[in-house]
Short mmCIF file of C-alpha atoms and ligand atoms in Angstrom, two decimals:
data_model
loop_
_atom_site.label_atom_id
_atom_site.label_comp_id
_atom_site.label_asym_id
_atom_site.label_seq_id
_atom_site.Cartn_x
_atom_site.Cartn_y
_atom_site.Cartn_z
CA UNK G 1 9.84 14.31 5.22
CA UNK G 2 11.92 10.83 5.86
CA UNK G 3 10.22 7.78 7.38
CA UNK G 4 13.41 6.16 8.48
CA UNK G 5 12.84 5.89 12.24
CA UNK G 6 9.46 4.52 11.81
CA UNK G 7 10.87 1.66 9.33
CA UNK G 8 13.49 1.25 12.22
CA UNK G 9 10.52 0.60 14.92
CA UNK G 10 8.70 -1.63 12.07
CA UNK G 11 11.95 -3.57 11.33
CA UNK G 12 12.51 -4.32 15.06
CA UNK G 13 8.68 -5.37 15.63
CA UNK G 14 8.83 -7.59 12.31
CA UNK G 15 11.94 -9.46 13.56
CA UNK G 16 10.72 -9.94 17.15
CA UNK G 17 7.61 -11.64 15.92
CA UNK G 18 9.06 -13.45 13.46
CA UNK G 19 11.97 -14.64 15.62
CA UNK G 20 8.99 -15.88 18.20
CA UNK G 21 7.17 -17.66 15.59
CA UNK G 22 10.21 -19.59 13.98
CA UNK G 23 10.89 -20.98 17.40
CA UNK G 24 7.17 -21.51 18.27
CA UNK G 25 6.55 -25.18 19.58
CA UNK G 26 2.79 -25.29 19.70
CA UNK G 27 0.12 -25.32 16.89
CA UNK G 28 -2.85 -24.56 18.79
CA UNK G 29 -5.91 -23.59 16.57
CA UNK G 30 -8.09 -20.96 17.91
CA UNK G 31 -10.87 -21.31 15.20
CA UNK G 32 -11.66 -22.87 11.62
CA UNK G 33 -14.44 -20.82 10.45
CA UNK G 34 -15.55 -21.22 6.93
CA UNK G 35 -12.11 -21.28 4.94
CA UNK G 36 -10.22 -19.37 7.54
CA UNK G 37 -8.18 -20.77 10.18
CA UNK G 38 -6.92 -18.90 13.22
CA UNK G 39 -3.88 -19.70 15.39
CA UNK G 40 -3.04 -18.71 18.72
CA UNK G 41 0.49 -17.80 17.40
CA UNK G 42 -1.63 -15.20 15.30
CA UNK G 43 -2.60 -13.28 18.60
CA UNK G 44 0.71 -13.98 20.55
CA UNK G 45 2.63 -12.36 17.13
CA UNK G 46 0.12 -9.64 16.74
CA UNK G 47 0.96 -8.70 20.90
CA UNK G 48 4.57 -8.64 20.35
CA UNK G 49 4.13 -6.14 17.51
CA UNK G 50 1.79 -4.07 19.07
CA UNK G 51 4.10 -3.94 22.29
CA UNK G 52 6.98 -2.78 19.91
CA UNK G 53 4.63 -0.31 17.82
CA UNK G 54 3.58 1.44 20.96
CA UNK G 55 6.39 4.03 21.60
CA UNK G 56 5.51 5.48 18.43
CA UNK G 57 1.94 6.21 19.87
CA UNK G 58 0.46 5.77 16.27
CA UNK G 59 -3.22 4.43 15.60
CA UNK G 60 -2.75 0.48 14.73
CA UNK G 61 -5.17 -1.44 12.27
CA UNK G 62 -4.45 -5.02 13.42
CA UNK G 63 -5.82 -8.10 11.87
CA UNK G 64 -6.55 -9.78 14.98
CA UNK G 65 -7.49 -7.08 17.51
CA UNK G 66 -8.92 -4.42 14.91
CA UNK G 67 -8.61 -0.49 15.12
CA UNK G 68 -6.67 1.15 17.87
CA UNK G 69 -7.05 4.84 17.91
CA UNK G 70 -8.26 7.28 14.63
CA UNK G 71 -8.71 6.27 11.23
CA UNK G 72 -7.11 9.25 9.60
CA UNK G 73 -3.62 10.54 9.15
CA UNK G 74 -0.43 7.81 9.69
CA UNK G 75 -1.33 4.66 11.11
CA UNK G 76 0.37 1.27 11.28
CA UNK G 77 -1.55 -1.72 9.70
CA UNK G 78 -0.40 -4.79 10.78
CA UNK G 79 -0.85 -8.62 9.78
CA UNK G 80 0.94 -10.68 12.44
CA UNK G 81 1.00 -14.02 10.20
CA UNK G 82 0.25 -13.62 6.49
CA UNK G 83 -0.22 -17.16 5.05
CA UNK G 84 -1.46 -18.65 8.25
CA UNK G 85 -2.64 -21.73 6.47
CA UNK G 86 0.86 -22.19 5.13
CA UNK G 87 2.48 -21.49 8.50
CA UNK G 88 0.25 -24.24 9.87
CA UNK G 89 0.80 -27.03 7.17
CA UNK G 90 4.45 -26.53 7.41
CA UNK G 91 4.94 -24.15 4.54
CA UNK G 92 6.83 -21.72 6.41
CA UNK G 93 8.82 -20.17 3.55
CA UNK G 94 5.42 -19.09 2.31
CA UNK G 95 4.33 -16.83 5.13
CA UNK G 96 5.41 -13.99 6.78
CA UNK G 97 4.79 -11.07 9.23
CA UNK G 98 3.59 -7.81 7.79
CA UNK G 99 3.73 -4.43 8.91
CA UNK G 100 2.91 -1.10 7.02
CA UNK G 101 2.53 2.38 7.66
CA UNK G 102 0.01 4.26 5.58
CA UNK G 103 -1.14 8.03 5.55
CA UNK G 104 -4.84 7.65 4.96
CA UNK G 105 -4.86 5.74 1.58
CA UNK G 106 -1.26 6.29 0.76
CA UNK G 107 1.39 3.66 1.56
CA UNK G 108 4.45 5.11 2.98
CA UNK G 109 6.35 2.17 4.43
CA UNK G 110 6.44 -1.64 4.18
CA UNK G 111 7.96 -4.21 6.13
CA UNK G 112 7.74 -7.94 5.32
CA UNK G 113 9.70 -10.35 7.43
CA UNK G 114 9.66 -13.95 5.64
CA UNK G 115 11.58 -15.33 8.63
CA UNK G 116 11.61 -18.86 7.76
CA UNK G 117 14.43 -17.99 4.94
CA UNK G 118 15.74 -14.77 6.80
CA UNK G 119 14.41 -12.17 3.85
CA UNK G 120 13.40 -9.18 5.26
CA UNK G 121 11.60 -6.92 2.61
CA UNK G 122 11.62 -3.09 3.18
CA UNK G 123 10.40 -0.16 1.44
CA UNK G 124 10.23 3.62 1.82
CA UNK G 125 8.10 5.22 -0.87
CA UNK G 126 10.18 7.65 -2.66
CA UNK G 127 13.19 6.46 -0.99
CA UNK G 128 13.59 3.02 -2.19
CA UNK G 129 13.14 -0.67 -1.52
CA UNK G 130 15.20 -3.48 -0.08
CA UNK G 131 15.43 -7.37 0.56
CA UNK G 132 17.94 -7.42 3.47
CA UNK G 133 20.59 -5.04 2.33
CA UNK G 134 19.97 -5.63 -1.61
CA UNK G 135 18.15 -2.71 -3.41
CA UNK G 136 15.01 -3.72 -5.14
CA UNK G 137 13.56 -2.78 -8.39
CA UNK G 138 10.27 -3.97 -10.17
CA UNK G 139 10.57 -5.97 -13.27
CA UNK G 140 11.29 -4.45 -16.75
CA UNK G 141 8.77 -7.30 -18.24
CA UNK G 142 6.58 -5.34 -21.08
CA UNK G 143 4.61 -7.97 -22.39
CA UNK G 144 1.56 -9.88 -20.83
CA UNK G 145 2.49 -13.00 -22.57
CA UNK G 146 6.20 -12.94 -21.09
CA UNK G 147 4.80 -11.65 -17.43
CA UNK G 148 4.28 -13.87 -14.31
CA UNK G 149 0.94 -13.59 -12.53
CA UNK G 150 0.32 -14.25 -9.08
CA UNK G 151 -3.32 -13.95 -7.24
CA UNK G 152 -5.55 -15.76 -5.13
CA UNK G 153 -9.20 -16.54 -3.68
CA UNK G 154 -9.31 -14.74 -0.34
CA UNK G 155 -11.05 -16.24 2.74
CA UNK G 156 -14.22 -13.85 2.54
CA UNK G 157 -14.77 -14.63 -1.10
CA UNK G 158 -17.63 -16.43 -1.79
CA UNK G 159 -16.32 -18.40 -4.46
CA UNK G 160 -18.60 -19.75 -7.32
CA UNK G 161 -18.66 -21.11 -10.83
CA UNK G 162 -20.13 -17.99 -12.41
CA UNK G 163 -16.60 -16.03 -11.53
CA UNK G 164 -14.51 -18.64 -13.18
CA UNK G 165 -14.61 -17.20 -16.67
CA UNK G 166 -13.65 -13.80 -15.99
CA UNK G 167 -10.81 -15.10 -13.92
CA UNK G 168 -9.70 -17.44 -16.56
CA UNK G 169 -9.60 -14.70 -19.09
CA UNK G 170 -7.86 -12.41 -16.88
CA UNK G 171 -5.01 -14.82 -16.18
CA UNK G 172 -4.86 -17.06 -19.50
CA UNK G 173 -2.64 -14.38 -21.08
CA UNK G 174 0.08 -14.50 -18.92
CA UNK G 175 3.22 -17.00 -19.15
CA UNK G 176 3.18 -18.05 -16.00
CA UNK G 177 0.42 -18.29 -13.19
CA UNK G 178 1.19 -18.67 -9.29
CA UNK G 179 -0.94 -18.81 -6.23
CA UNK G 180 1.23 -18.73 -2.99
CA UNK G 181 -1.36 -18.31 -0.40
CA UNK G 182 0.10 -15.26 1.11
CA UNK G 183 -1.21 -11.88 -0.31
CA UNK G 184 1.69 -10.02 1.44
CA UNK G 185 4.54 -12.13 0.06
CA UNK G 186 2.81 -12.39 -3.59
CA UNK G 187 2.76 -8.20 -3.54
CA UNK G 188 6.24 -7.95 -1.75
CA UNK G 189 7.33 -10.08 -4.81
CA UNK G 190 6.06 -7.45 -7.38
CA UNK G 191 8.37 -5.06 -5.83
CA UNK G 192 11.02 -7.61 -5.80
CA UNK G 193 10.84 -8.17 -9.53
CA UNK G 194 10.06 -11.64 -9.33
CA UNK G 195 6.30 -11.59 -9.90
CA UNK G 196 4.82 -8.77 -12.44
CA UNK G 197 1.33 -8.51 -11.94
CA UNK G 198 -0.46 -9.39 -8.54
CA UNK G 199 -4.23 -9.53 -8.37
CA UNK G 200 -6.79 -10.49 -5.53
CA UNK G 201 -10.38 -9.53 -5.32
CA UNK G 202 -11.91 -8.98 -1.86
CA UNK G 203 -8.39 -9.39 0.10
CA UNK G 204 -8.12 -7.47 3.63
CA UNK G 205 -5.98 -4.19 3.83
CA UNK G 206 -3.63 -5.82 6.38
CA UNK G 207 -2.88 -8.43 3.97
CA UNK G 208 -1.57 -6.01 1.18
CA UNK G 209 -0.75 -2.88 3.12
CA UNK G 210 3.11 -3.72 3.52
CA UNK G 211 3.61 -5.27 -0.11
CA UNK G 212 1.93 -2.42 -1.53
CA UNK G 213 4.31 0.02 0.02
CA UNK G 214 7.36 -2.43 -1.02
CA UNK G 215 5.96 -2.18 -4.78
CA UNK G 216 5.60 1.58 -4.99
CA UNK G 217 8.91 1.97 -3.14
CA UNK G 218 10.48 -0.19 -5.68
CA UNK G 219 9.21 1.68 -8.73
CA UNK G 220 5.84 -0.19 -9.32
CA UNK G 221 2.03 0.70 -9.37
CA UNK G 222 -0.83 -0.32 -7.41
CA UNK G 223 -4.61 -0.13 -7.39
CA UNK G 224 -6.69 -0.84 -4.27
CA UNK G 225 -10.44 -0.20 -4.69
CA UNK G 226 -12.37 -0.21 -1.57
CA UNK G 227 -15.16 -2.56 -1.20
CA UNK G 228 -16.83 -3.00 2.41
CA UNK G 229 -15.18 -2.87 5.73
CA UNK G 230 -11.39 -3.35 5.28
CA UNK G 231 -11.76 -5.36 2.08
CA UNK G 232 -10.34 -4.22 -1.08
CA UNK G 233 -9.92 -5.17 -4.86
CA UNK G 234 -6.17 -5.14 -5.10
CA UNK G 235 -3.66 -5.00 -8.17
CA UNK G 236 0.28 -4.57 -8.26
CA UNK G 237 1.95 -4.04 -11.32
CA UNK G 238 5.74 -4.07 -11.94
CA UNK G 239 5.28 -1.07 -14.28
CA UNK G 240 2.99 1.24 -16.01
CA UNK G 241 2.73 -0.83 -19.35
CA UNK G 242 1.72 -3.89 -17.72
CA UNK G 243 -0.87 -1.99 -15.79
CA UNK G 244 -2.46 -0.47 -19.09
CA UNK G 245 -2.36 -4.05 -20.73
CA UNK G 246 -4.05 -5.64 -17.96
CA UNK G 247 -6.86 -3.04 -17.22
CA UNK G 248 -7.46 -3.00 -21.21
CA UNK G 249 -8.38 -6.93 -20.56
C1 LIG Q 1 -4.43 -14.89 3.98
C2 LIG Q 1 -3.95 -14.14 2.38
C3 LIG Q 1 -4.25 -15.09 1.40
C4 LIG Q 1 -5.61 -14.84 1.06
C5 LIG Q 1 -6.42 -15.03 2.39
C6 LIG Q 1 -5.88 -14.80 3.63
P1 LIG Q 1 -3.88 -14.86 6.64
O1 LIG Q 1 -4.14 -14.25 5.03
O2 LIG Q 1 -2.55 -13.67 2.49
O3 LIG Q 1 -3.74 -14.84 0.19
O4 LIG Q 1 -6.17 -15.12 0.08
O5 LIG Q 1 -7.67 -14.37 2.00
O6 LIG Q 1 -6.42 -13.66 3.81
O7 LIG Q 1 -5.57 -15.17 6.83
O8 LIG Q 1 -3.21 -15.83 6.49
O9 LIG Q 1 -3.57 -13.76 7.18
#
């Protein structure tokens, strides 16, 4: 079954929200709890996306408003602004609108709109992935010491010094390390071939659902280990060899 009509719906939704966010004049902060920040723009963008997805009548899991409809089968997974702090602080080329379609725990379609630089990442698993019109493939780097790693510390993670030795052990083997503050873009960049391994523990599903779909559609691999709620330990790999080397530790 092809999901090209769902892809078109998601593209339209992501473009409308991106256009709105690009032209938005206000920077209203609705909450600043802990390490998180919620903008009025998050909710406004989500309302635009939900209205655009509505004609499909599929269930939705959305960052700001939660679950709409059933958990099983096909459902949309929406992050109205991924990289909210980047958006707020003016790092607008490092934020995006992220919309995925998953069937149960399987990614099907991903759309990531990096609206500030007019880059639209799309993918249908089994068919292909693109940045605007250009087809994407994951990188062919096969040695960890030549690979680029991206990751981060998600909002909900209780960071403490005991976690650091394990984190350092994992990342020190790589040639370069990047923390971009947007899980959706970092995971989509694995699909685009610009990052080789993305790994983040305790990230929310809506942060990575579209990037994972794009990585898969571009020939890469992923692991998503469920924790509580919608939190996951997530890894995206450009290829099987990097996956094996990374997991071997
Ligand atoms: C953010 C992520 C970031 C992650 C944060 C946060 P938001 O998403 O993309 O990479 O580390 O925990 O969830 O809050 O900007 O949608």
